[in-house]
């Protein structure tokens, strides 16, 4: 726990889910094992898989519940708090995922709103907020560079993150920023590979505490915590 510069709470597909295996190969990073994976050879893409996935690679396949934060407090206490939070929240099925373009990048997003997913994310943000060190001016500036609304600016000031509550949009990132043409080609090429993996409801049975390794900047799964 002391080797990590930041922590985060994410949803990650279960290890036995075919989507997890796809994500490890596509992104080139297995966050559970903390090991690099070979990218697949896929014809029809506008560039190499390595180029397309460079930005999200270090995180592994994940959906953000509580975004990365520097720790204030005892790492062991954080583990206990995440375990208690998970034990108090019921497991649930979220709507099936779909492949979508969000701005300039590709992601998997719920096909319909999920109150359960939104509530879980807000609980992770709010219940664990005492472990979040105040963001630096550089961290705040990086968030503001995206161009925030007044509501998002207020959330940034309160929670250190502008996409909380009504602004929360769950997604599993699959690419970095792409041109419109590149995004369209990548989406068309990926769809036949991904759609069979996401046809059923997304079973949310656990949450994961991730840590950003101070030596290489990549995120690893520290522990999975089952929901009630």
CSV table of C-alpha atoms in Angstrom, one decimal:
chain,number,residue,atom,x,y,z
A,1,UNK,CA,0.0,0.0,0.0
A,2,UNK,CA,2.9,2.4,0.6
A,3,UNK,CA,4.2,2.1,-3.0
A,4,UNK,CA,1.3,3.9,-4.5
A,5,UNK,CA,1.1,7.6,-5.2
A,6,UNK,CA,-2.6,7.7,-5.7
A,7,UNK,CA,-5.6,5.5,-5.1
A,8,UNK,CA,-9.0,5.1,-6.9
A,9,UNK,CA,-12.1,3.0,-6.6
A,10,UNK,CA,-13.2,1.5,-9.9
A,11,UNK,CA,-15.5,-1.1,-11.4
A,12,UNK,CA,-13.5,-3.7,-13.2
A,13,UNK,CA,-15.0,-6.7,-15.0
A,14,UNK,CA,-14.5,-10.0,-13.0
A,15,UNK,CA,-11.4,-11.9,-13.8
A,16,UNK,CA,-13.5,-14.7,-15.4
A,17,UNK,CA,-15.5,-12.3,-17.6
A,18,UNK,CA,-14.4,-12.5,-21.3
A,19,UNK,CA,-14.6,-8.7,-21.3
A,20,UNK,CA,-11.8,-8.6,-18.8
A,21,UNK,CA,-9.6,-10.7,-21.1
A,22,UNK,CA,-10.4,-8.5,-24.1
A,23,UNK,CA,-9.6,-5.3,-22.1
A,24,UNK,CA,-6.3,-6.6,-21.0
A,25,UNK,CA,-5.2,-7.4,-24.5
A,26,UNK,CA,-6.7,-4.4,-26.2
A,27,UNK,CA,-5.2,-1.9,-23.7
A,28,UNK,CA,-2.1,-3.9,-23.2
A,29,UNK,CA,-2.2,-3.8,-19.4
A,30,UNK,CA,-3.5,-6.4,-16.9
A,31,UNK,CA,-4.2,-4.4,-13.8
A,32,UNK,CA,-4.9,-7.5,-11.7
A,33,UNK,CA,-1.6,-9.1,-12.4
A,34,UNK,CA,0.3,-5.8,-12.8
A,35,UNK,CA,1.7,-7.0,-16.1
A,36,UNK,CA,1.8,-5.8,-19.7
A,37,UNK,CA,-0.1,-7.8,-22.3
A,38,UNK,CA,0.5,-8.2,-26.0
A,39,UNK,CA,-1.9,-6.2,-28.2
A,40,UNK,CA,-4.1,-8.1,-30.7
A,41,UNK,CA,-3.5,-7.9,-34.4
A,42,UNK,CA,-6.6,-6.3,-35.8
A,43,UNK,CA,-7.0,-5.3,-39.4
A,44,UNK,CA,-8.9,-2.2,-40.5
A,45,UNK,CA,-7.9,0.2,-37.7
A,46,UNK,CA,-6.6,3.7,-38.5
A,47,UNK,CA,-3.4,3.1,-36.6
A,48,UNK,CA,-1.8,0.5,-34.3
A,49,UNK,CA,-3.6,-0.7,-31.2
A,50,UNK,CA,-0.7,0.6,-29.1
A,51,UNK,CA,-1.2,4.1,-30.5
A,52,UNK,CA,-5.0,4.1,-30.2
A,53,UNK,CA,-4.9,2.9,-26.5
A,54,UNK,CA,-1.8,4.8,-25.3
A,55,UNK,CA,-3.7,7.3,-23.1
A,56,UNK,CA,-6.0,4.8,-21.2
A,57,UNK,CA,-3.4,2.0,-21.0
A,58,UNK,CA,-2.0,2.8,-17.6
A,59,UNK,CA,-5.4,2.5,-15.9
A,60,UNK,CA,-6.5,-0.9,-17.3
A,61,UNK,CA,-10.1,-1.5,-18.2
A,62,UNK,CA,-12.2,0.2,-15.6
A,63,UNK,CA,-15.2,2.4,-14.9
A,64,UNK,CA,-14.5,5.2,-12.4
A,65,UNK,CA,-16.5,5.3,-9.2
A,66,UNK,CA,-14.1,7.4,-7.1
A,67,UNK,CA,-11.4,9.1,-9.3
A,68,UNK,CA,-7.7,9.0,-8.4
A,69,UNK,CA,-6.8,10.8,-5.2
A,70,UNK,CA,-3.7,11.3,-3.1
A,71,UNK,CA,-4.1,9.7,0.3
A,72,UNK,CA,-4.6,11.6,3.5
A,73,UNK,CA,-4.5,9.1,6.4
A,74,UNK,CA,-3.7,5.5,7.0
A,75,UNK,CA,-3.7,3.1,4.0
A,76,UNK,CA,-5.0,0.3,6.3
A,77,UNK,CA,-7.9,2.5,7.3
A,78,UNK,CA,-8.7,3.1,3.7
A,79,UNK,CA,-8.8,-0.6,3.0
A,80,UNK,CA,-11.2,-1.1,6.0
A,81,UNK,CA,-13.4,1.8,4.8
A,82,UNK,CA,-13.7,0.4,1.3
A,83,UNK,CA,-14.6,-3.0,2.7
A,84,UNK,CA,-17.2,-1.5,4.9
A,85,UNK,CA,-18.7,0.5,2.1
A,86,UNK,CA,-18.9,-2.5,-0.2
A,87,UNK,CA,-20.5,-4.6,2.6
A,88,UNK,CA,-23.2,-2.0,3.1
A,89,UNK,CA,-24.2,-1.7,-0.6
A,90,UNK,CA,-26.2,-4.4,-2.4
A,91,UNK,CA,-25.0,-6.1,-5.6
A,92,UNK,CA,-27.1,-5.3,-8.7
A,93,UNK,CA,-27.4,-5.6,-12.4
A,94,UNK,CA,-26.8,-2.5,-14.5
A,95,UNK,CA,-28.1,-2.1,-18.0
A,96,UNK,CA,-26.1,-3.8,-20.8
A,97,UNK,CA,-23.1,-1.8,-22.1
A,98,UNK,CA,-22.9,-0.4,-25.6
A,99,UNK,CA,-20.0,0.9,-27.6
A,100,UNK,CA,-20.1,4.6,-28.0
A,101,UNK,CA,-18.1,7.7,-29.0
A,102,UNK,CA,-17.7,10.2,-26.2
A,103,UNK,CA,-16.3,13.4,-27.6
A,104,UNK,CA,-13.1,12.2,-29.3
A,105,UNK,CA,-12.7,8.8,-27.6
A,106,UNK,CA,-14.4,5.4,-27.6
A,107,UNK,CA,-15.9,3.8,-24.5
A,108,UNK,CA,-18.3,1.3,-23.2
A,109,UNK,CA,-21.3,3.0,-21.6
A,110,UNK,CA,-24.6,1.8,-20.1
A,111,UNK,CA,-27.4,1.5,-22.6
A,112,UNK,CA,-29.8,3.2,-20.2
A,113,UNK,CA,-29.5,5.2,-16.9
A,114,UNK,CA,-28.9,3.2,-13.7
A,115,UNK,CA,-29.8,4.7,-10.4
A,116,UNK,CA,-28.0,1.9,-8.6
A,117,UNK,CA,-24.8,2.7,-10.4
A,118,UNK,CA,-25.1,6.4,-9.8
A,119,UNK,CA,-25.8,5.8,-6.1
A,120,UNK,CA,-22.8,3.4,-5.8
A,121,UNK,CA,-20.5,6.0,-7.4
A,122,UNK,CA,-21.7,8.8,-5.1
A,123,UNK,CA,-21.3,6.6,-2.1
A,124,UNK,CA,-17.7,5.9,-3.1
A,125,UNK,CA,-17.0,9.6,-3.6
A,126,UNK,CA,-18.7,10.9,-0.4
A,127,UNK,CA,-18.0,8.0,2.1
A,128,UNK,CA,-14.3,7.9,1.3
A,129,UNK,CA,-13.8,11.7,1.0
A,130,UNK,CA,-12.0,11.9,4.4
A,131,UNK,CA,-9.1,9.9,2.8
A,132,UNK,CA,-8.7,12.4,-0.1
A,133,UNK,CA,-5.8,14.9,0.2
A,134,UNK,CA,-6.6,18.4,-1.1
A,135,UNK,CA,-5.7,18.6,-4.8
A,136,UNK,CA,-2.8,20.8,-5.8
A,137,UNK,CA,-3.2,23.8,-8.0
A,138,UNK,CA,-1.7,21.9,-10.8
A,139,UNK,CA,-4.3,19.1,-10.4
A,140,UNK,CA,-7.1,21.7,-10.3
A,141,UNK,CA,-5.8,23.4,-13.4
A,142,UNK,CA,-5.7,20.1,-15.3
A,143,UNK,CA,-9.3,19.5,-14.5
A,144,UNK,CA,-10.3,23.0,-15.5
A,145,UNK,CA,-8.5,22.7,-18.8
A,146,UNK,CA,-11.4,20.6,-20.1
A,147,UNK,CA,-13.7,23.7,-19.7
A,148,UNK,CA,-16.1,23.3,-16.8
A,149,UNK,CA,-19.6,24.6,-16.2
A,150,UNK,CA,-20.4,26.5,-13.1
A,151,UNK,CA,-22.0,23.3,-11.6
A,152,UNK,CA,-18.9,21.3,-12.4
A,153,UNK,CA,-16.6,24.0,-10.9
A,154,UNK,CA,-18.7,23.8,-7.7
A,155,UNK,CA,-18.3,20.0,-7.6
A,156,UNK,CA,-14.6,20.3,-8.2
A,157,UNK,CA,-14.3,22.6,-5.2
A,158,UNK,CA,-16.3,20.3,-3.0
A,159,UNK,CA,-15.1,16.8,-4.1
A,160,UNK,CA,-11.9,17.4,-6.0
A,161,UNK,CA,-13.7,16.1,-9.2
A,162,UNK,CA,-16.2,17.8,-11.5
A,163,UNK,CA,-18.2,14.8,-12.5
A,164,UNK,CA,-20.1,13.8,-9.4
A,165,UNK,CA,-23.8,13.3,-8.8
A,166,UNK,CA,-25.9,14.7,-11.8
A,167,UNK,CA,-22.6,15.1,-13.8
A,168,UNK,CA,-21.6,11.5,-13.3
A,169,UNK,CA,-21.3,9.5,-16.6
A,170,UNK,CA,-20.1,5.9,-16.1
A,171,UNK,CA,-17.8,4.6,-18.9
A,172,UNK,CA,-15.0,2.2,-19.6
A,173,UNK,CA,-12.5,4.0,-21.8
A,174,UNK,CA,-11.2,2.1,-24.8
A,175,UNK,CA,-9.1,4.8,-26.6
A,176,UNK,CA,-7.4,8.1,-26.4
A,177,UNK,CA,-8.6,11.1,-28.3
A,178,UNK,CA,-9.2,10.3,-32.0
A,179,UNK,CA,-10.2,12.4,-35.0
A,180,UNK,CA,-13.7,11.9,-36.2
A,181,UNK,CA,-12.6,9.7,-39.1
A,182,UNK,CA,-10.3,7.6,-36.9
A,183,UNK,CA,-13.0,7.2,-34.2
A,184,UNK,CA,-15.5,6.0,-36.8
A,185,UNK,CA,-13.1,3.5,-38.3
A,186,UNK,CA,-12.1,2.2,-34.9
A,187,UNK,CA,-15.7,1.9,-33.7
A,188,UNK,CA,-16.7,0.0,-36.9
A,189,UNK,CA,-13.7,-2.4,-36.5
A,190,UNK,CA,-14.2,-3.0,-32.8
A,191,UNK,CA,-18.0,-3.5,-32.8
A,192,UNK,CA,-18.0,-7.1,-34.0
A,193,UNK,CA,-15.4,-8.0,-31.4
A,194,UNK,CA,-16.9,-6.2,-28.5
A,195,UNK,CA,-20.7,-6.4,-28.9
A,196,UNK,CA,-20.8,-10.2,-28.3
A,197,UNK,CA,-19.1,-9.6,-24.9
A,198,UNK,CA,-21.6,-7.0,-23.7
A,199,UNK,CA,-25.0,-8.4,-24.7
A,200,UNK,CA,-26.3,-9.1,-21.2
A,201,UNK,CA,-26.8,-6.9,-18.1
A,202,UNK,CA,-23.6,-5.7,-16.5
A,203,UNK,CA,-23.4,-7.6,-13.2
A,204,UNK,CA,-22.0,-5.3,-10.5
A,205,UNK,CA,-20.9,-7.7,-7.7
A,206,UNK,CA,-17.8,-6.0,-6.4
A,207,UNK,CA,-15.8,-2.8,-6.4
A,208,UNK,CA,-12.0,-2.6,-6.7
A,209,UNK,CA,-9.4,-0.4,-4.9
A,210,UNK,CA,-6.7,0.5,-7.4
A,211,UNK,CA,-3.3,2.0,-6.7
A,212,UNK,CA,-1.1,4.0,-9.0
A,213,UNK,CA,2.4,2.6,-8.7
A,214,UNK,CA,4.9,5.3,-7.9
A,215,UNK,CA,7.6,3.7,-10.0
A,216,UNK,CA,5.8,3.5,-13.4
A,217,UNK,CA,2.6,5.4,-13.0
A,218,UNK,CA,0.4,2.4,-13.9
A,219,UNK,CA,-2.6,1.4,-11.9
A,220,UNK,CA,-3.0,-2.0,-10.3
A,221,UNK,CA,-5.8,-3.7,-8.5
A,222,UNK,CA,-5.0,-3.8,-4.8
A,223,UNK,CA,-8.1,-5.7,-3.7
A,224,UNK,CA,-11.6,-6.6,-4.9
A,225,UNK,CA,-14.4,-6.1,-2.4
A,226,UNK,CA,-17.7,-8.0,-2.8
A,227,UNK,CA,-20.9,-6.0,-2.5
A,228,UNK,CA,-23.6,-7.3,-0.1
